[in-house]
Structures are given as structure tokens and as C-alpha cells.
PDB file of C-alpha atoms in Angstrom:
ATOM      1  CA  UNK L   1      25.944   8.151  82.831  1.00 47.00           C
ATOM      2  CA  UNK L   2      24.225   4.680  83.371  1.00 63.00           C
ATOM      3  CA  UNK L   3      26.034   2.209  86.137  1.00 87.00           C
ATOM      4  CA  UNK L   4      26.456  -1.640  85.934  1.00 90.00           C
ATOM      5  CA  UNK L   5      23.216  -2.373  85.830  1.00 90.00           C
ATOM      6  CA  UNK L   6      21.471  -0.507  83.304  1.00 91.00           C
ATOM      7  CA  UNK L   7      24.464  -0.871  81.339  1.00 93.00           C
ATOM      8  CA  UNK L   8      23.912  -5.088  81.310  1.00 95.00           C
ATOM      9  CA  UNK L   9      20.268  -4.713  80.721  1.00 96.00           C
ATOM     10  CA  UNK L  10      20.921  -1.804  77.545  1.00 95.00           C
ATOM     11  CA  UNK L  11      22.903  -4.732  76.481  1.00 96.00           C
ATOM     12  CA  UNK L  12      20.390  -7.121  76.823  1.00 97.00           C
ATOM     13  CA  UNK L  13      18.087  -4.893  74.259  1.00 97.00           C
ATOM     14  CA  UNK L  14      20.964  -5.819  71.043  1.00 97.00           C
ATOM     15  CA  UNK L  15      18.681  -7.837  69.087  1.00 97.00           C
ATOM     16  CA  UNK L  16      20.214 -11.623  69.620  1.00 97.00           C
ATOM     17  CA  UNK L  17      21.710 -11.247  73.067  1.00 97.00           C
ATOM     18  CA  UNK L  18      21.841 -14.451  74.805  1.00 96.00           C
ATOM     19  CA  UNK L  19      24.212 -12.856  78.031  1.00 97.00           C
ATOM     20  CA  UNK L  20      26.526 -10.303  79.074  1.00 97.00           C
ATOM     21  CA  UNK L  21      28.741  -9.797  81.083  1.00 97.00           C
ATOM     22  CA  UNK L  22      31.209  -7.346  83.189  1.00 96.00           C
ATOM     23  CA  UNK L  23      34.561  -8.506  83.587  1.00 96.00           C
ATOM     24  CA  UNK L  24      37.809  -7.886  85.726  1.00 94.00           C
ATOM     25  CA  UNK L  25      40.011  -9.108  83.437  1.00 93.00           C
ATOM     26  CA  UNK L  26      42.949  -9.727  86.710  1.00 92.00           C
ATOM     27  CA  UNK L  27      41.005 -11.832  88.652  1.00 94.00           C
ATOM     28  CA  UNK L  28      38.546 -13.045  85.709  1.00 93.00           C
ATOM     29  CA  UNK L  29      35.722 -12.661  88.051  1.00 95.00           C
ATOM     30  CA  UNK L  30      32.187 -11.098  86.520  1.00 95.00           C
ATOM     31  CA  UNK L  31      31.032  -7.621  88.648  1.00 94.00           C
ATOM     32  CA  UNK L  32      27.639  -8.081  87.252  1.00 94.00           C
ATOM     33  CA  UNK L  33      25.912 -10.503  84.514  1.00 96.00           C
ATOM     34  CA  UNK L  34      22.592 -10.360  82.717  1.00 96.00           C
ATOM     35  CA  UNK L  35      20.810 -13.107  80.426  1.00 94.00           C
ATOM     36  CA  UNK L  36      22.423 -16.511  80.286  1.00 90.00           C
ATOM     37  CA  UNK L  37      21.320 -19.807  82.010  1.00 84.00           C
ATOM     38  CA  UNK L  38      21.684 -23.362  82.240  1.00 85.00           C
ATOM     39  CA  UNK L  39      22.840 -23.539  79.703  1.00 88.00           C
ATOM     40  CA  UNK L  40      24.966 -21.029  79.241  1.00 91.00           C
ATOM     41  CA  UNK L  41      27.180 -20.313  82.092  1.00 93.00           C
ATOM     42  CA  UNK L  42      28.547 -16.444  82.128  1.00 94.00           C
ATOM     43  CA  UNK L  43      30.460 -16.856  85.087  1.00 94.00           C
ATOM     44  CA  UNK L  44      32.363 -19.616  83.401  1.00 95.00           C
ATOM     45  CA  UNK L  45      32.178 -17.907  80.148  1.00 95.00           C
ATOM     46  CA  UNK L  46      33.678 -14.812  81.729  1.00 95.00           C
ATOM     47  CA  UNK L  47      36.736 -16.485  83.454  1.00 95.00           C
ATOM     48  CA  UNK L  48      37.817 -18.531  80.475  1.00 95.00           C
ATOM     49  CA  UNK L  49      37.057 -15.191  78.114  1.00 96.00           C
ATOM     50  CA  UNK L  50      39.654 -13.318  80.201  1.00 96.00           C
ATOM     51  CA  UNK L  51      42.718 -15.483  79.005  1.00 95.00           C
ATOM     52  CA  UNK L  52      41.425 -14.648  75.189  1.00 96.00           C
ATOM     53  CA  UNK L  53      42.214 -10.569  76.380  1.00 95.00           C
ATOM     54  CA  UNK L  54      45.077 -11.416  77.958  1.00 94.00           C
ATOM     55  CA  UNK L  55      46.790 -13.585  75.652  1.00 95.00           C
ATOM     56  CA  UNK L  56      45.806 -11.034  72.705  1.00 96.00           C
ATOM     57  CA  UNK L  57      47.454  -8.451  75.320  1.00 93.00           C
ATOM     58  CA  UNK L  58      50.488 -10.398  75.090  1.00 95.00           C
ATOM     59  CA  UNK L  59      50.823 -11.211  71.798  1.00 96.00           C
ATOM     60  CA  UNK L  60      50.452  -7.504  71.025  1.00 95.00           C
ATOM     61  CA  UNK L  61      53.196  -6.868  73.242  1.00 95.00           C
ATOM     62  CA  UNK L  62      55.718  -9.339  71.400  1.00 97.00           C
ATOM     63  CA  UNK L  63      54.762  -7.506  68.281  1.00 97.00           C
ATOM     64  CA  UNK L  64      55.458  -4.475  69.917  1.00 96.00           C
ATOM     65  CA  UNK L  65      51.794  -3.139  68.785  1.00 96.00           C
ATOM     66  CA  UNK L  66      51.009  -0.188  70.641  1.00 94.00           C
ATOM     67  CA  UNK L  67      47.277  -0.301  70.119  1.00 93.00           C
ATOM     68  CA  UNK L  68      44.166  -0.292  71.799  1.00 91.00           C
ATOM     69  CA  UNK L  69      42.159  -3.470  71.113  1.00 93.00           C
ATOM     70  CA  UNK L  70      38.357  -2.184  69.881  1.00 94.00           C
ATOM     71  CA  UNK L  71      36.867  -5.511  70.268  1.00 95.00           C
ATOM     72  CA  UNK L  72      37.610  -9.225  69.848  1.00 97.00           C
ATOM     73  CA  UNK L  73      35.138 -11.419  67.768  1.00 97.00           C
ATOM     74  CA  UNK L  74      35.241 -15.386  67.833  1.00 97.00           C
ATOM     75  CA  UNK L  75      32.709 -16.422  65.591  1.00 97.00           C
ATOM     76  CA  UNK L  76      31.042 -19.792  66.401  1.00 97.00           C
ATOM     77  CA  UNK L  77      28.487 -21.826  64.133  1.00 97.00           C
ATOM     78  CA  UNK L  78      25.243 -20.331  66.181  1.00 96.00           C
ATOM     79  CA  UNK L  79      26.846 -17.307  68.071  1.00 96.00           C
ATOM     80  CA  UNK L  80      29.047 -14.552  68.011  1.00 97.00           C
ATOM     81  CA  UNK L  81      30.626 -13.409  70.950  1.00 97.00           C
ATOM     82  CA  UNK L  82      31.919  -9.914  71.323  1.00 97.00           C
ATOM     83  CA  UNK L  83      34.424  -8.372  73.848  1.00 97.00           C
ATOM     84  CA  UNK L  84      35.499  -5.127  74.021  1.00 96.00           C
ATOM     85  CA  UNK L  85      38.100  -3.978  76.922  1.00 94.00           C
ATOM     86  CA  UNK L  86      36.487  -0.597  78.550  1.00 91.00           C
ATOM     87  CA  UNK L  87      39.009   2.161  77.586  1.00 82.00           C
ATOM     88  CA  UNK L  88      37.753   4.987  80.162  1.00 68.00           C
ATOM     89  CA  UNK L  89      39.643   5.820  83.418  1.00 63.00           C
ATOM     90  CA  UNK L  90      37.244   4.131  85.708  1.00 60.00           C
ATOM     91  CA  UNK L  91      37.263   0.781  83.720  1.00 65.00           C
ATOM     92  CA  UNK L  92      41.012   0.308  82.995  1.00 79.00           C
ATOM     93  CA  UNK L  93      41.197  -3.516  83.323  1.00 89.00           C
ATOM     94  CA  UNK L  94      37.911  -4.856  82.453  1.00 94.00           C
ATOM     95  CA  UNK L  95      35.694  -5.885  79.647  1.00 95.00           C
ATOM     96  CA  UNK L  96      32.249  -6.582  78.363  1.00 96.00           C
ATOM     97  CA  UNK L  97      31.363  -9.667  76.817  1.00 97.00           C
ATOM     98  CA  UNK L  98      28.491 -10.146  74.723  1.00 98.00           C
ATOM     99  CA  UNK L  99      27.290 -13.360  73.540  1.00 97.00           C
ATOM    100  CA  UNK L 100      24.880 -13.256  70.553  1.00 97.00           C
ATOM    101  CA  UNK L 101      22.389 -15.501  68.555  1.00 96.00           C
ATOM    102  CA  UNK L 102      23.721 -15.149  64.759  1.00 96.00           C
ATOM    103  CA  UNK L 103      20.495 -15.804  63.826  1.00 96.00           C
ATOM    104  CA  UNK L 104      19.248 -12.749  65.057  1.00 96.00           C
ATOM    105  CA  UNK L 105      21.528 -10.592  65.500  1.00 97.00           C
ATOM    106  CA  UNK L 106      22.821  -7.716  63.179  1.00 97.00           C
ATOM    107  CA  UNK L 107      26.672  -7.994  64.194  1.00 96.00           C
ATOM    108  CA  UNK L 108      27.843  -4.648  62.506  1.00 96.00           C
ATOM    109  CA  UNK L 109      25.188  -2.855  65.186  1.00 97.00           C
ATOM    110  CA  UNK L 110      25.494  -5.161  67.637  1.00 97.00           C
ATOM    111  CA  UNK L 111      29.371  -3.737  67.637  1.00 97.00           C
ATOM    112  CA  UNK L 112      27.689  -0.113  67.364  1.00 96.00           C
ATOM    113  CA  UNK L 113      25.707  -0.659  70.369  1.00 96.00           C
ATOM    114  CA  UNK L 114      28.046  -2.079  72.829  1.00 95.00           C
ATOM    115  CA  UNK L 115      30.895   0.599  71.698  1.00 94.00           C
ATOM    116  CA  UNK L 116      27.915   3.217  72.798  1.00 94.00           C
ATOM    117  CA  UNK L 117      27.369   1.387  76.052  1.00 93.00           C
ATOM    118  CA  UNK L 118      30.886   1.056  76.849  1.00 90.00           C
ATOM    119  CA  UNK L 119      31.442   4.570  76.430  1.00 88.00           C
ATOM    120  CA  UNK L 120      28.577   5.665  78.660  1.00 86.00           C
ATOM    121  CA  UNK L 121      29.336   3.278  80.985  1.00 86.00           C
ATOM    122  CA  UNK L 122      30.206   4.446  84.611  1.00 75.00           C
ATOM    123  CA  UNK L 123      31.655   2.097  86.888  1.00 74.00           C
TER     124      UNK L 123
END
């Protein structure tokens, strides 16, 4: 079973990735980040990501939804950026997030990949 690390750099193979991230999704804080820069800030990406999960959290909890969120997509004009809430024991409360070049990036296996990283994944 890979750890953090190899985990963030598998990631970083998806064809597109710009950055990734690991998440605690309480504090908002990123355990470990690979790819990004100057321009793209994943620790700031990775806090203000956090109140996308939790307000989807809540809203599913007005609906009374009880489901397990897969992933959430926001599709912008030049990326897509994925985030998928780790459903194993030893990741209960955090997340990857993925940002992607839509240029390059195939999102249907980008999803495929990261669901097959998150499942291998152990923190």
C-alpha cells in the first residue's frame, strides 16, 4: 500500500496535473502537496477547497442524503479540479484534490486514476 508520498507523485503521473494535494478537511490544512507553484498556491487552494466538502456535507445533511460523496468536480475555463473525500478507515476526514489542465487531461481517467490512488492509499 503506497503512503503520502508516492500517492502525490502517482497523482502527479494523470496526464494534465498541475497539483495535488492531501487534505484534513477539519483544520483545512494540506499533510503533503505535489506540483503547483507561483502561481498556483495548493496550500491556499486546499484551505478554501475544504469549505466546498463541507458545505456539500451540509447540504447533504438538510436533504437528509445518506450518501457517500465519490468526487466533486468544478469545472473552470482552463482546469478541472477534482476532489474526492478518502472513504477508508485511516482517512476518515480528508480529501485529495487534484487540479488539472483541460487541455490535457482525459477527465473520465483522470477520475479512474485518483479513485485507484485513493483506494490504495495508506495514511
Amino acid at each position: 500500500m503506497p503512503d503520502m508520498d508516492v500517492a502525490l507523485k502517482d497523482a502527479m503521473q494523470i496526464d494534465g496535473a498541475i497539483g495535488v494535494a492531501l487534505v484534513d478537511r477539519s483544520s483545512g490544512m494540506a499533510l503533503g502537496i505535489a506540483g503547483g507553484g507561483r502561481d498556483f498556491d495548493l496550500q491556499v487552494a486546499s484551505a478554501a477547497n475544504t469549505e466546498v466538502v463541507r458545505a456539500k456535507l451540509r447540504t447533504m445533511e438538510m436533504l437528509s442524503l445518506h450518501e457517500k460523496i465519490e468526487d466533486i468536480l468544478i469545472t473552470l475555463d482552463s482546469q478541472y479540479h477534482l476532489i474526492r473525500p478518502l472513504t477508508g478507515r485511516s482517512g476518515q476526514g480528508l480529501f485529495l484534490y487534484l487540479a488539472l489542465n483541460k487541455e490535457r487531461a482525459n477527465l473520465a481517467l483522470a477520475r479512474h486514476q485518483l479513485r485507484r490512488i485513493e483506494e490504495a492509499l495508506d495514511i
